[in-house]
PDB file of C-alpha atoms in Angstrom:
ATOM      1  CA  MET H 683       4.442 -14.761  12.958  1.00 85.00           C
ATOM      2  CA  PRO H 684       6.038 -12.592   9.978  1.00 91.00           C
ATOM      3  CA  THR H 685       6.769  -9.025  10.542  1.00 94.00           C
ATOM      4  CA  ALA H 686       7.284  -6.272   7.816  1.00 94.00           C
ATOM      5  CA  SER H 687       9.607  -3.424   8.889  1.00 95.00           C
ATOM      6  CA  VAL H 688      10.393  -0.178   7.105  1.00 97.00           C
ATOM      7  CA  SER H 689      12.485   2.877   8.229  1.00 97.00           C
ATOM      8  CA  LEU H 690      11.914   6.450   7.355  1.00 96.00           C
ATOM      9  CA  ALA H 691      14.099   9.502   7.575  1.00 96.00           C
ATOM     10  CA  SER H 692      14.068  13.222   6.484  1.00 96.00           C
ATOM     11  CA  ILE H 693      15.771  14.214   3.302  1.00 96.00           C
ATOM     12  CA  ALA H 694      18.182  17.055   3.848  1.00 96.00           C
ATOM     13  CA  GLY H 695      17.099  20.352   2.188  1.00 95.00           C
ATOM     14  CA  THR H 696      13.533  19.219   1.934  1.00 95.00           C
ATOM     15  CA  GLU H 697      10.700  18.594   4.248  1.00 95.00           C
ATOM     16  CA  ALA H 698      10.023  15.380   2.582  1.00 97.00           C
ATOM     17  CA  ALA H 699      11.175  11.983   3.881  1.00 97.00           C
ATOM     18  CA  ALA H 700      12.719   8.728   2.433  1.00 97.00           C
ATOM     19  CA  GLY H 701      11.446   5.590   3.246  1.00 97.00           C
ATOM     20  CA  TRP H 702      12.981   2.147   2.852  1.00 97.00           C
ATOM     21  CA  ALA H 703      12.871  -1.708   3.254  1.00 97.00           C
ATOM     22  CA  GLY H 704      15.906  -3.532   2.153  1.00 96.00           C
ATOM     23  CA  ALA H 705      17.120  -1.941  -1.176  1.00 96.00           C
ATOM     24  CA  HIS H 706      13.673  -0.317  -1.995  1.00 97.00           C
ATOM     25  CA  THR H 707      12.988   3.307  -1.320  1.00 97.00           C
ATOM     26  CA  VAL H 708      10.045   5.756  -1.661  1.00 97.00           C
ATOM     27  CA  VAL H 709       9.709   9.502  -1.194  1.00 98.00           C
ATOM     28  CA  VAL H 710       7.085  10.670   1.043  1.00 98.00           C
ATOM     29  CA  ASP H 711       5.902  14.177   0.948  1.00 97.00           C
ATOM     30  CA  ARG H 712       2.703  16.455   1.045  1.00 95.00           C
ATOM     31  CA  PRO H 713       1.542  18.189  -2.160  1.00 94.00           C
ATOM     32  CA  ASP H 714       3.440  21.118  -3.461  1.00 93.00           C
ATOM     33  CA  GLY H 715       2.582  24.325  -1.236  1.00 92.00           C
ATOM     34  CA  VAL H 716       0.845  22.208   1.454  1.00 93.00           C
ATOM     35  CA  ALA H 717       2.541  22.706   4.878  1.00 93.00           C
ATOM     36  CA  GLY H 718       6.140  22.879   3.318  1.00 93.00           C
ATOM     37  CA  GLY H 719       5.469  20.065   0.899  1.00 94.00           C
ATOM     38  CA  ARG H 720       6.994  20.283  -2.726  1.00 95.00           C
ATOM     39  CA  GLY H 721       5.343  17.144  -4.320  1.00 95.00           C
ATOM     40  CA  LEU H 722       8.576  15.267  -4.118  1.00 96.00           C
ATOM     41  CA  GLY H 723       6.680  11.844  -3.464  1.00 97.00           C
ATOM     42  CA  PHE H 724       3.437  10.145  -2.371  1.00 97.00           C
ATOM     43  CA  ASN H 725       1.563  11.334   0.381  1.00 96.00           C
ATOM     44  CA  GLY H 726       0.330   9.192   3.203  1.00 95.00           C
ATOM     45  CA  ALA H 727      -3.438   8.596   1.619  1.00 96.00           C
ATOM     46  CA  GLU H 728      -1.619   7.593  -1.803  1.00 97.00           C
ATOM     47  CA  LEU H 729       0.537   5.071   0.007  1.00 98.00           C
ATOM     48  CA  LEU H 730      -2.441   3.586   1.843  1.00 97.00           C
ATOM     49  CA  ALA H 731      -4.078   3.416  -1.466  1.00 98.00           C
ATOM     50  CA  LEU H 732      -1.045   1.794  -3.334  1.00 98.00           C
ATOM     51  CA  ALA H 733      -0.576  -0.594  -0.314  1.00 97.00           C
ATOM     52  CA  ILE H 734      -4.312  -1.894  -0.929  1.00 98.00           C
ATOM     53  CA  GLY H 735      -3.923  -2.133  -4.552  1.00 98.00           C
ATOM     54  CA  GLY H 736      -0.140  -3.379  -4.676  1.00 98.00           C
ATOM     55  CA  CYS H 737      -1.153  -6.165  -2.167  1.00 98.00           C
ATOM     56  CA  LEU H 738      -3.800  -7.138  -4.521  1.00 98.00           C
ATOM     57  CA  CYS H 739      -1.786  -7.284  -7.644  1.00 98.00           C
ATOM     58  CA  ASN H 740       0.921  -9.321  -5.829  1.00 98.00           C
ATOM     59  CA  ASP H 741      -1.675 -11.720  -4.465  1.00 98.00           C
ATOM     60  CA  LEU H 742      -3.241 -12.128  -7.992  1.00 98.00           C
ATOM     61  CA  ARG H 743       0.100 -13.168  -9.359  1.00 98.00           C
ATOM     62  CA  HIS H 744       0.902 -15.331  -6.335  1.00 98.00           C
ATOM     63  CA  ALA H 745      -2.635 -17.018  -6.436  1.00 98.00           C
ATOM     64  CA  ALA H 746      -2.383 -17.538 -10.253  1.00 98.00           C
ATOM     65  CA  HIS H 747       1.057 -19.297  -9.807  1.00 97.00           C
ATOM     66  CA  ALA H 748      -0.271 -21.517  -6.992  1.00 97.00           C
ATOM     67  CA  ARG H 749      -3.684 -22.442  -8.935  1.00 97.00           C
ATOM     68  CA  GLY H 750      -1.948 -22.692 -12.320  1.00 96.00           C
ATOM     69  CA  ILE H 751      -4.189 -19.997 -13.773  1.00 97.00           C
ATOM     70  CA  GLY H 752      -2.553 -18.145 -16.833  1.00 96.00           C
ATOM     71  CA  LEU H 753      -2.510 -14.409 -16.297  1.00 96.00           C
ATOM     72  CA  GLY H 754      -1.928 -11.628 -18.893  1.00 96.00           C
ATOM     73  CA  ARG H 755      -2.177  -7.925 -17.912  1.00 97.00           C
ATOM     74  CA  ILE H 756      -3.431  -6.707 -14.529  1.00 97.00           C
ATOM     75  CA  GLY H 757      -4.957  -3.147 -13.919  1.00 97.00           C
ATOM     76  CA  VAL H 758      -6.072  -2.013 -10.576  1.00 98.00           C
ATOM     77  CA  ASP H 759      -7.434   1.329  -9.436  1.00 97.00           C
ATOM     78  CA  VAL H 760      -8.121   2.099  -5.697  1.00 98.00           C
ATOM     79  CA  ALA H 761     -10.156   5.266  -4.769  1.00 97.00           C
ATOM     80  CA  LEU H 762      -9.610   6.024  -0.939  1.00 97.00           C
ATOM     81  CA  ASP H 763     -12.416   7.986   0.521  1.00 97.00           C
ATOM     82  CA  MET H 764     -11.553  10.234   3.361  1.00 97.00           C
ATOM     83  CA  ALA H 765     -13.451  12.521   5.895  1.00 97.00           C
ATOM     84  CA  GLY H 766     -13.142  14.188   9.190  1.00 97.00           C
ATOM     85  CA  ASP H 767     -10.799  16.263  11.047  1.00 97.00           C
ATOM     86  CA  PRO H 768      -8.245  14.752  11.569  1.00 95.00           C
ATOM     87  CA  LEU H 769      -8.706  13.303   8.159  1.00 94.00           C
ATOM     88  CA  VAL H 770      -9.154   9.641   8.319  1.00 95.00           C
ATOM     89  CA  ALA H 771      -9.862   6.876   5.520  1.00 96.00           C
ATOM     90  CA  THR H 772     -13.520   5.946   5.506  1.00 96.00           C
ATOM     91  CA  GLY H 773     -13.507   3.514   2.664  1.00 96.00           C
ATOM     92  CA  ALA H 774     -11.803   2.160  -0.381  1.00 97.00           C
ATOM     93  CA  THR H 775     -13.077   1.155  -3.797  1.00 97.00           C
ATOM     94  CA  ILE H 776     -10.952  -1.183  -5.819  1.00 98.00           C
ATOM     95  CA  THR H 777     -11.529  -1.738  -9.495  1.00 97.00           C
ATOM     96  CA  ALA H 778      -9.606  -4.561 -10.951  1.00 97.00           C
ATOM     97  CA  ALA H 779      -9.312  -5.631 -14.477  1.00 95.00           C
ATOM     98  CA  VAL H 780      -7.566  -8.873 -15.044  1.00 96.00           C
ATOM     99  CA  GLU H 781      -6.829 -10.678 -18.375  1.00 96.00           C
ATOM    100  CA  THR H 782      -6.578 -14.773 -17.892  1.00 96.00           C
ATOM    101  CA  THR H 783      -4.933 -16.315 -20.725  1.00 96.00           C
ATOM    102  CA  ASP H 784      -6.288 -19.849 -20.100  1.00 95.00           C
ATOM    103  CA  GLY H 785     -10.019 -19.495 -20.188  1.00 94.00           C
ATOM    104  CA  SER H 786     -10.588 -19.005 -16.446  1.00 94.00           C
ATOM    105  CA  ASP H 787     -13.358 -16.630 -15.308  1.00 96.00           C
ATOM    106  CA  PRO H 788     -11.344 -13.379 -14.425  1.00 96.00           C
ATOM    107  CA  ALA H 789     -13.952 -11.917 -12.301  1.00 96.00           C
ATOM    108  CA  ALA H 790     -14.451 -15.082 -10.147  1.00 97.00           C
ATOM    109  CA  PHE H 791     -10.664 -15.179  -9.646  1.00 97.00           C
ATOM    110  CA  VAL H 792     -10.291 -11.709  -8.751  1.00 97.00           C
ATOM    111  CA  ARG H 793     -13.079 -11.880  -6.075  1.00 97.00           C
ATOM    112  CA  SER H 794     -11.368 -15.049  -4.514  1.00 97.00           C
ATOM    113  CA  VAL H 795      -8.165 -13.388  -4.295  1.00 97.00           C
ATOM    114  CA  ARG H 796      -9.625 -10.033  -2.924  1.00 97.00           C
ATOM    115  CA  ALA H 797     -10.953 -12.257   0.064  1.00 96.00           C
ATOM    116  CA  ILE H 798      -7.487 -13.246   1.079  1.00 96.00           C
ATOM    117  CA  SER H 799      -5.757 -10.064   0.173  1.00 97.00           C
ATOM    118  CA  MET H 800      -3.585  -8.935   3.361  1.00 96.00           C
ATOM    119  CA  ALA H 801      -3.598  -5.303   2.901  1.00 96.00           C
ATOM    120  CA  SER H 802      -7.383  -4.672   2.372  1.00 95.00           C
ATOM    121  CA  ASN H 803      -8.355  -7.300   4.798  1.00 95.00           C
ATOM    122  CA  SER H 804      -6.207  -5.705   7.492  1.00 96.00           C
ATOM    123  CA  VAL H 805      -7.743  -2.062   6.660  1.00 95.00           C
ATOM    124  CA  ALA H 806     -11.211  -3.579   6.818  1.00 94.00           C
ATOM    125  CA  ARG H 807     -10.794  -5.426  10.107  1.00 95.00           C
ATOM    126  CA  GLY H 808      -8.735  -2.589  11.712  1.00 94.00           C
ATOM    127  CA  PHE H 809      -5.647  -3.273  13.796  1.00 91.00           C
ATOM    128  CA  PRO H 810      -4.033  -1.342  16.762  1.00 92.00           C
ATOM    129  CA  VAL H 811      -1.145   1.078  16.017  1.00 91.00           C
ATOM    130  CA  VAL H 812       1.327   1.473  18.711  1.00 92.00           C
ATOM    131  CA  LEU H 813       3.464   4.791  19.001  1.00 91.00           C
ATOM    132  CA  ASN H 814       6.868   4.394  20.575  1.00 89.00           C
ATOM    133  CA  VAL H 815       8.732   7.870  21.092  1.00 87.00           C
ATOM    134  CA  PRO H 816      12.334   7.082  22.439  1.00 82.00           C
ATOM    135  CA  ALA H 817      14.535   9.975  23.583  1.00 72.00           C
ATOM    136  CA  CYS H 818      16.334  11.624  20.539  1.00 61.00           C
ATOM    137  CA  ALA H 819      19.548  10.669  22.098  1.00 52.00           C
ATOM    138  CA  GLU H 820      18.425   6.927  22.049  1.00 54.00           C
ATOM    139  CA  ARG H 821      17.865   6.747  18.256  1.00 55.00           C
ATOM    140  CA  SER H 822      20.081   8.204  15.557  1.00 56.00           C
ATOM    141  CA  VAL H 823      18.502   9.697  12.413  1.00 57.00           C
ATOM    142  CA  PRO H 824      20.605   9.173   9.472  1.00 61.00           C
TER     143      PRO H 824
END
């Protein structure tokens, strides 16, 4: 079974964190003025919405290659609804505009790919999140 792993660590001189997987990085922060945030990067809600939309974008390209469908431009917007205290995501709306270059029905194609998209399917089905907190001496922070 495949596993995706990322790491995060605080960025010196800020209250933000850098996240990385392999050679790819992202900055995670709160909005400027919120709980020490300086708006240096994405917040958690934005990252969750990006995961949903980014996964769909990748799945669209992957499916197009596998099915021999010609794709032009892809545009995806994700609106993540949140409520409660603590704040939780309560729903997401994906708006996808896809241009096919071979006469394929873009709406049917997008619907079929959404049905197999890992991130949105995982969120919709729910999954356990396990927290491990080893003693600070057992894990060094870069």
